[in-house]
Each structure stands twice: as C-alpha cells, then as structure tokens.
Amino acid sequence: MVTVDSAALGHVLDSVDLRVGIARRVALATGGLLPIPSGSATLVYIASGSVHGHPPLTTGCRLDVDPAAQIVAVDDRPLHANLVAGDAFLTLGRSSIALEADGVTDLVVVDLEFSDSAAMIAALLPDPITVMSFAALEPAAAALAGSMGPTDPTTCPSRQGDPVICRMMAQTVLLSVIRAWAANGCAPAGWPSVSNDPFLDRVVEAIHEQPGRDWTVERLASVGAMSRSVFAERFRSAIGRSPADYVTEVRVDAAKRMLSEGRSVSETSRELGYASDEGFSRAFRRRTGMTPSVWRATQLTAVPA
C-alpha cells in the first residue's frame, strides 16, 4: 500500500477551493443515462440503486471496508463495473462518460468549478477517482452528500447566502472523497507534488499557508534554498508563471473565498497584505474583471441554478 504523508495531504486538501459547487438530484429509471461531458468536473454520490459506466469503469482503486473492525484494505482485483449505494465518483472532465442505471437509482450530482490556484492541485489527481464504500469510510460526509440537491428546484426558496452554503457543502464532500482516496492507499507513489521538485513544493506550500505575507522573490528563493536567479527560472519552468503572478493568483482566490463569506473589502485587503484598498481592488479587478465589492455582492445574492 502506498502511504501519503499527512502534511502533504493536508496541504492538498487546504488548497482545493471551489468557485462553484451546485448540487442537484437526479432520479433514473432502469436503463436511464446520466451523460457527463468532457470539460466538466462532476462529483456523483450514489444515494440508492446502482450504475455502470460507458465506457466501463475499469480504472480506480477498490477499498474493502470492514466497519465493525475498522479495517480498510486495498484490493488488487480489477475494479468492478458497478457503483452501488454509498459509493462516490469524481471526474475532472478529461474525457466524457455516461452513467447508466441498473435499476431505479437516485444520484446526487455536484457540478464543480475549481478556483484558478486550485486547478493546479486538481491537475495532480487522476481522472476519474472512484471510492467504493465511501459511506463507510466517510460516514459524516456521505450523510451530507445524501442530503444535498433539491428534488424540485422550482419549489426551493432562495435566501441570501445560499450559494455560499452550497459551495461549502460541496467542498466538504469533495475533500472527503479526495481524502478517502489518498489516505487509504489509492494514491500513486510520489503523490502529491505540484512541481516534482521538493524545494519548489516547499515554496508553493508556504505561499498557500501565508498568502498575505510580503513575498518578495528573494524571500521565496530562500524558502526554496536557491539563489534568486535560479529560483525564478525553475519556478517559471515548473509552475508556468512567475512567482509574483502565482502569489497574486493565490491571494485573489483567497480574497474570493473571504468576500463570499461576507468579509469586508478592507478586512480582506489588510489580511492579504495589501498596502491599500485601492491596490487590492486594482489587483482583484485585473484578475476577475470586477471590483471586490461588486464581486462580493454577486456572490451573496446569486441564486443557485
């Protein structure tokens, strides 16, 4: 069994942030299909019944769970083709797939959209991730998943803050699926590594842990135990952007999360290390196309689809 360092796993989970996490309930009759197109990240929890995939679900990691003895073992047999009640399925949209119901089936389907900096973490995950016995591994998260998604959205009243709560619920279930997959021996050897360079991974982790710190190139280079010039070149080559650009990206993603929780523009600006609200607003607008105050208002009043 491949074990994942708990600190590394904690960093990955802390870095996964969603822009959108909208849940819906899908009831399928026998033979009914749920098409999932490419380009869309989707989390599916099988609340009841069972499904099989087109193409067949032959990749992934099977976990045999004994809840009474609290034993989890990785099973080397081929992954069976059916997902049953209590299983979870995550696709990042690298290819299209359809789930077909074997009988009357109830699914919770969560449409996901990752933030910019979280997209890099998502790229480290295989596609798809299938967690058998998710309900036994993560009973609290499974109970939350089973309660998500209105059966009749037209009768579900919208209230201020609902999009925030929906996104937080979706993120909790998503993180639990990733944790169940990684912590129980399904992750490949060496996972996770953002850059395949332990020194650069250390830098990325520091930025995510303290996005509001005054991160000069010199300070980041010292975290990675490199000279300024060597660090800047290696970072751009591995991450695909400059250190300063990455710091700004992480800060803006953190700002989106804080603003969507109702934090004020000034409070967010100060916590993220900006010298003024004006400077923060300029950086935020360059990334999002709108000011922090306008973005905050749209998040707090938006109605989930």
PDB file of C-alpha atoms in Angstrom, residues 26-228:
ATOM      1  CA  VAL A  26     -31.114  13.010 -10.462  1.00  0.00           C
ATOM      2  CA  ALA A  27     -33.594  10.120 -10.409  1.00  0.00           C
ATOM      3  CA  LEU A  28     -33.015   7.470 -13.075  1.00  0.00           C
ATOM      4  CA  ALA A  29     -35.291   4.640 -14.125  1.00  0.00           C
ATOM      5  CA  THR A  30     -33.788   1.318 -15.204  1.00  0.00           C
ATOM      6  CA  GLY A  31     -31.578   1.986 -18.227  1.00  0.00           C
ATOM      7  CA  GLY A  32     -31.665   5.755 -17.675  1.00  0.00           C
ATOM      8  CA  LEU A  33     -28.496   7.650 -18.566  1.00  0.00           C
ATOM      9  CA  LEU A  34     -26.619  10.494 -16.891  1.00  0.00           C
ATOM     10  CA  PRO A  35     -24.250  11.942 -19.519  1.00  0.00           C
ATOM     11  CA  ILE A  36     -21.207  13.783 -18.132  1.00  0.00           C
ATOM     12  CA  PRO A  37     -19.475  15.772 -20.899  1.00  0.00           C
ATOM     13  CA  SER A  38     -15.755  16.384 -21.101  1.00  0.00           C
ATOM     14  CA  GLY A  39     -14.557  19.701 -19.740  1.00  0.00           C
ATOM     15  CA  SER A  40     -16.831  19.490 -16.695  1.00  0.00           C
ATOM     16  CA  ALA A  41     -15.704  18.478 -13.204  1.00  0.00           C
ATOM     17  CA  THR A  42     -18.506  16.462 -11.619  1.00  0.00           C
ATOM     18  CA  LEU A  43     -18.933  14.627  -8.337  1.00  0.00           C
ATOM     19  CA  VAL A  44     -21.559  11.878  -8.125  1.00  0.00           C
ATOM     20  CA  TYR A  45     -22.766  10.167  -4.945  1.00  0.00           C
ATOM     21  CA  ILE A  46     -24.955   7.099  -5.348  1.00  0.00           C
ATOM     22  CA  ALA A  47     -27.713   7.617  -2.789  1.00  0.00           C
ATOM     23  CA  SER A  48     -29.609   4.468  -3.794  1.00  0.00           C
ATOM     24  CA  GLY A  49     -29.570   1.906  -6.568  1.00  0.00           C
ATOM     25  CA  SER A  50     -26.539   1.254  -8.785  1.00  0.00           C
ATOM     26  CA  VAL A  51     -24.973   2.429 -12.038  1.00  0.00           C
ATOM     27  CA  HIS A  52     -22.341   1.323 -14.508  1.00  0.00           C
ATOM     28  CA  GLY A  53     -20.280   3.456 -16.853  1.00  0.00           C
ATOM     29  CA  HIS A  54     -19.944   3.957 -20.586  1.00  0.00           C
ATOM     30  CA  PRO A  55     -17.059   3.432 -21.172  1.00  0.00           C
ATOM     31  CA  PRO A  56     -16.831   0.796 -18.397  1.00  0.00           C
ATOM     32  CA  LEU A  57     -15.451   1.910 -15.036  1.00  0.00           C
ATOM     33  CA  THR A  58     -12.359  -0.279 -15.089  1.00  0.00           C
ATOM     34  CA  THR A  59      -9.857   2.122 -13.547  1.00  0.00           C
ATOM     35  CA  GLY A  60      -9.589   3.256  -9.988  1.00  0.00           C
ATOM     36  CA  CYS A  61      -8.923   1.747  -6.600  1.00  0.00           C
ATOM     37  CA  ARG A  62     -11.180  -0.696  -4.793  1.00  0.00           C
ATOM     38  CA  LEU A  63     -11.244  -0.409  -0.993  1.00  0.00           C
ATOM     39  CA  ASP A  64     -12.598  -3.284   1.046  1.00  0.00           C
ATOM     40  CA  VAL A  65     -14.021  -1.857   4.249  1.00  0.00           C
ATOM     41  CA  ASP A  66     -14.953  -3.687   7.443  1.00  0.00           C
ATOM     42  CA  PRO A  67     -16.756  -1.007   9.508  1.00  0.00           C
ATOM     43  CA  ALA A  68     -17.069  -3.219  12.590  1.00  0.00           C
ATOM     44  CA  ALA A  69     -13.336  -3.978  12.737  1.00  0.00           C
ATOM     45  CA  GLN A  70     -12.402  -0.561  11.303  1.00  0.00           C
ATOM     46  CA  ILE A  71     -10.180  -2.244   8.709  1.00  0.00           C
ATOM     47  CA  VAL A  72      -9.576  -0.788   5.256  1.00  0.00           C
ATOM     48  CA  ALA A  73      -7.646  -2.816   2.693  1.00  0.00           C
ATOM     49  CA  VAL A  74      -6.706  -2.066  -0.896  1.00  0.00           C
ATOM     50  CA  ASP A  75      -7.991  -4.841  -3.137  1.00  0.00           C
ATOM     51  CA  ASP A  76      -5.824  -5.645  -6.168  1.00  0.00           C
ATOM     52  CA  ARG A  77      -8.672  -7.253  -8.123  1.00  0.00           C
ATOM     53  CA  PRO A  78      -9.959  -5.295 -11.144  1.00  0.00           C
ATOM     54  CA  LEU A  79     -12.444  -2.600 -10.232  1.00  0.00           C
ATOM     55  CA  HIS A  80     -15.947  -3.941 -10.648  1.00  0.00           C
ATOM     56  CA  ALA A  81     -18.080  -2.232 -13.253  1.00  0.00           C
ATOM     57  CA  ASN A  82     -20.932  -1.143 -10.987  1.00  0.00           C
ATOM     58  CA  LEU A  83     -21.174   1.642  -8.438  1.00  0.00           C
ATOM     59  CA  VAL A  84     -23.699   0.942  -5.692  1.00  0.00           C
ATOM     60  CA  ALA A  85     -25.345   2.955  -2.919  1.00  0.00           C
ATOM     61  CA  GLY A  86     -22.720   4.591  -0.729  1.00  0.00           C
ATOM     62  CA  ASP A  87     -20.063   4.820  -3.468  1.00  0.00           C
ATOM     63  CA  ALA A  88     -18.687   8.100  -4.829  1.00  0.00           C
ATOM     64  CA  PHE A  89     -17.367   9.008  -8.257  1.00  0.00           C
ATOM     65  CA  LEU A  90     -15.367  12.092  -9.263  1.00  0.00           C
ATOM     66  CA  THR A  91     -14.498  13.002 -12.835  1.00  0.00           C
ATOM     67  CA  LEU A  92     -12.408  16.042 -13.716  1.00  0.00           C
ATOM     68  CA  GLY A  93     -13.732  16.133 -17.257  1.00  0.00           C
ATOM     69  CA  ARG A  94     -10.701  14.956 -19.190  1.00  0.00           C
ATOM     70  CA  SER A  95     -12.996  12.678 -21.179  1.00  0.00           C
ATOM     71  CA  SER A  96     -16.750  12.246 -21.470  1.00  0.00           C
ATOM     72  CA  ILE A  97     -18.595   9.447 -19.700  1.00  0.00           C
ATOM     73  CA  ALA A  98     -22.171   8.338 -19.114  1.00  0.00           C
ATOM     74  CA  LEU A  99     -23.595   6.514 -16.111  1.00  0.00           C
ATOM     75  CA  GLU A 100     -26.419   4.039 -16.778  1.00  0.00           C
ATOM     76  CA  ALA A 101     -28.814   2.937 -14.042  1.00  0.00           C
ATOM     77  CA  ASP A 102     -29.102  -0.797 -13.389  1.00  0.00           C
ATOM     78  CA  GLY A 103     -32.447  -0.242 -11.675  1.00  0.00           C
ATOM     79  CA  VAL A 104     -34.318   2.630 -10.087  1.00  0.00           C
ATOM     80  CA  THR A 105     -31.477   4.851  -8.914  1.00  0.00           C
ATOM     81  CA  ASP A 106     -31.121   8.128  -7.016  1.00  0.00           C
ATOM     82  CA  LEU A 107     -27.973  10.175  -7.614  1.00  0.00           C
ATOM     83  CA  VAL A 108     -26.612  13.357  -6.061  1.00  0.00           C
ATOM     84  CA  VAL A 109     -24.731  15.196  -8.797  1.00  0.00           C
ATOM     85  CA  VAL A 110     -22.489  18.140  -7.914  1.00  0.00           C
ATOM     86  CA  ASP A 111     -21.242  20.399 -10.709  1.00  0.00           C
ATOM     87  CA  LEU A 112     -17.810  21.711  -9.692  1.00  0.00           C
ATOM     88  CA  GLU A 113     -15.709  24.625 -10.824  1.00  0.00           C
ATOM     89  CA  PHE A 114     -12.266  24.984  -9.279  1.00  0.00           C
ATOM     90  CA  SER A 115     -10.609  28.303  -8.474  1.00  0.00           C
ATOM     91  CA  ASP A 116      -7.546  29.258 -10.522  1.00  0.00           C
ATOM     92  CA  SER A 117      -4.916  28.147  -7.997  1.00  0.00           C
ATOM     93  CA  ALA A 118      -6.874  25.004  -7.074  1.00  0.00           C
ATOM     94  CA  ALA A 119      -6.884  23.965 -10.730  1.00  0.00           C
ATOM     95  CA  MET A 120      -3.186  23.171 -10.391  1.00  0.00           C
ATOM     96  CA  ILE A 121      -3.914  20.852  -7.459  1.00  0.00           C
ATOM     97  CA  ALA A 122      -6.779  19.261  -9.392  1.00  0.00           C
ATOM     98  CA  ALA A 123      -4.333  18.526 -12.201  1.00  0.00           C
ATOM     99  CA  LEU A 124      -2.438  16.240  -9.805  1.00  0.00           C
ATOM    100  CA  LEU A 125      -5.459  13.967  -9.397  1.00  0.00           C
ATOM    101  CA  PRO A 126      -6.225  11.025 -11.669  1.00  0.00           C
ATOM    102  CA  ASP A 127      -9.427  11.062 -13.682  1.00  0.00           C
ATOM    103  CA  PRO A 128     -11.704   9.541 -12.631  1.00  0.00           C
ATOM    104  CA  ILE A 129     -11.469   8.897  -8.895  1.00  0.00           C
ATOM    105  CA  THR A 130     -13.798   6.160  -7.709  1.00  0.00           C
ATOM    106  CA  VAL A 131     -14.221   5.490  -3.986  1.00  0.00           C
ATOM    107  CA  MET A 132     -16.066   2.306  -3.179  1.00  0.00           C
ATOM    108  CA  SER A 133     -17.706   2.189   0.264  1.00  0.00           C
ATOM    109  CA  PHE A 134     -17.375   5.956   0.650  1.00  0.00           C
ATOM    110  CA  ALA A 135     -20.255   5.919   3.136  1.00  0.00           C
ATOM    111  CA  ALA A 136     -18.316   3.503   5.363  1.00  0.00           C
ATOM    112  CA  LEU A 137     -15.064   5.443   5.059  1.00  0.00           C
ATOM    113  CA  GLU A 138     -16.547   8.925   5.496  1.00  0.00           C
ATOM    114  CA  PRO A 139     -19.993   8.483   7.094  1.00  0.00           C
ATOM    115  CA  ALA A 140     -20.469  12.156   8.028  1.00  0.00           C
ATOM    116  CA  ALA A 141     -19.578  13.392   4.536  1.00  0.00           C
ATOM    117  CA  ALA A 142     -21.760  10.696   2.969  1.00  0.00           C
ATOM    118  CA  ALA A 143     -24.704  11.777   5.106  1.00  0.00           C
ATOM    119  CA  LEU A 144     -24.113  15.364   3.982  1.00  0.00           C
ATOM    120  CA  ALA A 145     -23.908  14.258   0.345  1.00  0.00           C
ATOM    121  CA  GLY A 146     -27.148  12.301   0.673  1.00  0.00           C
ATOM    122  CA  SER A 147     -28.972  15.417   1.855  1.00  0.00           C
ATOM    123  CA  MET A 148     -27.737  17.690  -0.934  1.00  0.00           C
ATOM    124  CA  GLY A 149     -29.624  18.750  -4.020  1.00  0.00           C
ATOM    125  CA  PRO A 150     -33.280  19.777  -4.080  1.00  0.00           C
ATOM    126  CA  THR A 151     -35.553  17.178  -5.660  1.00  0.00           C
ATOM    127  CA  ASP A 152     -37.650  20.038  -7.055  1.00  0.00           C
ATOM    128  CA  PRO A 153     -35.523  23.193  -7.503  1.00  0.00           C
ATOM    129  CA  THR A 154     -38.578  25.257  -8.503  1.00  0.00           C
ATOM    130  CA  THR A 155     -40.047  24.870  -5.015  1.00  0.00           C
ATOM    131  CA  CYS A 156     -36.791  25.528  -3.155  1.00  0.00           C
ATOM    132  CA  PRO A 157     -36.795  29.117  -1.793  1.00  0.00           C
ATOM    133  CA  SER A 158     -33.632  31.121  -2.313  1.00  0.00           C
ATOM    134  CA  ARG A 159     -32.144  33.060   0.574  1.00  0.00           C
ATOM    135  CA  GLN A 160     -29.197  35.360   0.877  1.00  0.00           C
ATOM    136  CA  GLY A 161     -26.059  33.309   1.429  1.00  0.00           C
ATOM    137  CA  ASP A 162     -27.424  30.085  -0.082  1.00  0.00           C
ATOM    138  CA  PRO A 163     -24.694  29.952  -2.794  1.00  0.00           C
ATOM    139  CA  VAL A 164     -22.014  30.212  -0.091  1.00  0.00           C
ATOM    140  CA  ILE A 165     -23.525  27.380   1.942  1.00  0.00           C
ATOM    141  CA  CYS A 166     -23.984  25.200  -1.155  1.00  0.00           C
ATOM    142  CA  ARG A 167     -20.367  25.706  -2.161  1.00  0.00           C
ATOM    143  CA  MET A 168     -19.131  24.908   1.358  1.00  0.00           C
ATOM    144  CA  MET A 169     -21.200  21.705   1.446  1.00  0.00           C
ATOM    145  CA  ALA A 170     -19.885  20.653  -1.957  1.00  0.00           C
ATOM    146  CA  GLN A 171     -16.314  21.408  -0.924  1.00  0.00           C
ATOM    147  CA  THR A 172     -16.681  19.330   2.262  1.00  0.00           C
ATOM    148  CA  VAL A 173     -17.877  16.293   0.314  1.00  0.00           C
ATOM    149  CA  LEU A 174     -15.226  16.773  -2.399  1.00  0.00           C
ATOM    150  CA  LEU A 175     -12.392  16.986   0.139  1.00  0.00           C
ATOM    151  CA  SER A 176     -13.707  13.883   1.885  1.00  0.00           C
ATOM    152  CA  VAL A 177     -13.668  11.947  -1.395  1.00  0.00           C
ATOM    153  CA  ILE A 178     -10.071  13.018  -2.091  1.00  0.00           C
ATOM    154  CA  ARG A 179      -9.043  12.178   1.469  1.00  0.00           C
ATOM    155  CA  ALA A 180     -10.688   8.744   1.340  1.00  0.00           C
ATOM    156  CA  TRP A 181      -8.913   8.028  -1.954  1.00  0.00           C
ATOM    157  CA  ALA A 182      -5.487   9.278  -0.854  1.00  0.00           C
ATOM    158  CA  ALA A 183      -5.345   8.320   2.821  1.00  0.00           C
ATOM    159  CA  ASN A 184      -6.337   4.698   2.268  1.00  0.00           C
ATOM    160  CA  GLY A 185      -3.652   3.700  -0.199  1.00  0.00           C
ATOM    161  CA  CYS A 186      -5.031   4.551  -3.643  1.00  0.00           C
ATOM    162  CA  ALA A 187      -2.687   7.441  -4.449  1.00  0.00           C
ATOM    163  CA  PRO A 188       0.270   6.663  -6.736  1.00  0.00           C
ATOM    164  CA  ALA A 189       3.813   6.687  -5.381  1.00  0.00           C
ATOM    165  CA  GLY A 190       5.212  10.199  -5.011  1.00  0.00           C
ATOM    166  CA  TRP A 191       1.798  11.860  -4.910  1.00  0.00           C
ATOM    167  CA  PRO A 192       1.271  14.765  -4.393  1.00  0.00           C
ATOM    168  CA  SER A 193       3.845  17.037  -5.943  1.00  0.00           C
ATOM    169  CA  VAL A 194       2.891  20.289  -7.631  1.00  0.00           C
ATOM    170  CA  SER A 195       6.222  20.653  -9.400  1.00  0.00           C
ATOM    171  CA  ASN A 196       8.035  17.313  -8.993  1.00  0.00           C
ATOM    172  CA  ASP A 197      10.609  19.408  -7.168  1.00  0.00           C
ATOM    173  CA  PRO A 198      10.535  19.183  -3.347  1.00  0.00           C
ATOM    174  CA  PHE A 199      12.181  22.596  -2.975  1.00  0.00           C
ATOM    175  CA  LEU A 200       9.588  24.302  -5.177  1.00  0.00           C
ATOM    176  CA  ASP A 201       6.785  22.370  -3.479  1.00  0.00           C
ATOM    177  CA  ARG A 202       8.009  23.856  -0.221  1.00  0.00           C
ATOM    178  CA  VAL A 203       7.692  27.354  -1.724  1.00  0.00           C
ATOM    179  CA  VAL A 204       4.173  26.720  -3.067  1.00  0.00           C
ATOM    180  CA  GLU A 205       3.095  25.371   0.315  1.00  0.00           C
ATOM    181  CA  ALA A 206       4.437  28.479   2.078  1.00  0.00           C
ATOM    182  CA  ILE A 207       2.530  30.791  -0.281  1.00  0.00           C
ATOM    183  CA  HIS A 208      -0.744  28.957   0.354  1.00  0.00           C
ATOM    184  CA  GLU A 209      -0.177  28.911   4.107  1.00  0.00           C
ATOM    185  CA  GLN A 210       0.561  32.656   4.299  1.00  0.00           C
ATOM    186  CA  PRO A 211      -0.843  34.410   1.218  1.00  0.00           C
ATOM    187  CA  GLY A 212      -0.730  37.785   2.981  1.00  0.00           C
ATOM    188  CA  ARG A 213       2.995  37.711   3.694  1.00  0.00           C
ATOM    189  CA  ASP A 214       5.305  40.118   1.869  1.00  0.00           C
ATOM    190  CA  TRP A 215       6.551  37.539  -0.610  1.00  0.00           C
ATOM    191  CA  THR A 216       9.494  39.040  -2.474  1.00  0.00           C
ATOM    192  CA  VAL A 217      11.378  36.859  -4.950  1.00  0.00           C
ATOM    193  CA  GLU A 218      14.346  36.878  -2.571  1.00  0.00           C
ATOM    194  CA  ARG A 219      12.225  35.623   0.328  1.00  0.00           C
ATOM    195  CA  LEU A 220      10.622  32.894  -1.779  1.00  0.00           C
ATOM    196  CA  ALA A 221      14.043  31.844  -3.078  1.00  0.00           C
ATOM    197  CA  SER A 222      15.302  31.499   0.486  1.00  0.00           C
ATOM    198  CA  VAL A 223      12.358  29.231   1.338  1.00  0.00           C
ATOM    199  CA  GLY A 224      13.383  27.032  -1.590  1.00  0.00           C
ATOM    200  CA  ALA A 225      17.079  27.204  -0.622  1.00  0.00           C
ATOM    201  CA  MET A 226      18.087  28.668  -4.004  1.00  0.00           C
ATOM    202  CA  SER A 227      19.612  31.798  -5.400  1.00  0.00           C
ATOM    203  CA  ARG A 228      17.204  34.421  -6.713  1.00  0.00           C
TER     204      ARG A 228
END
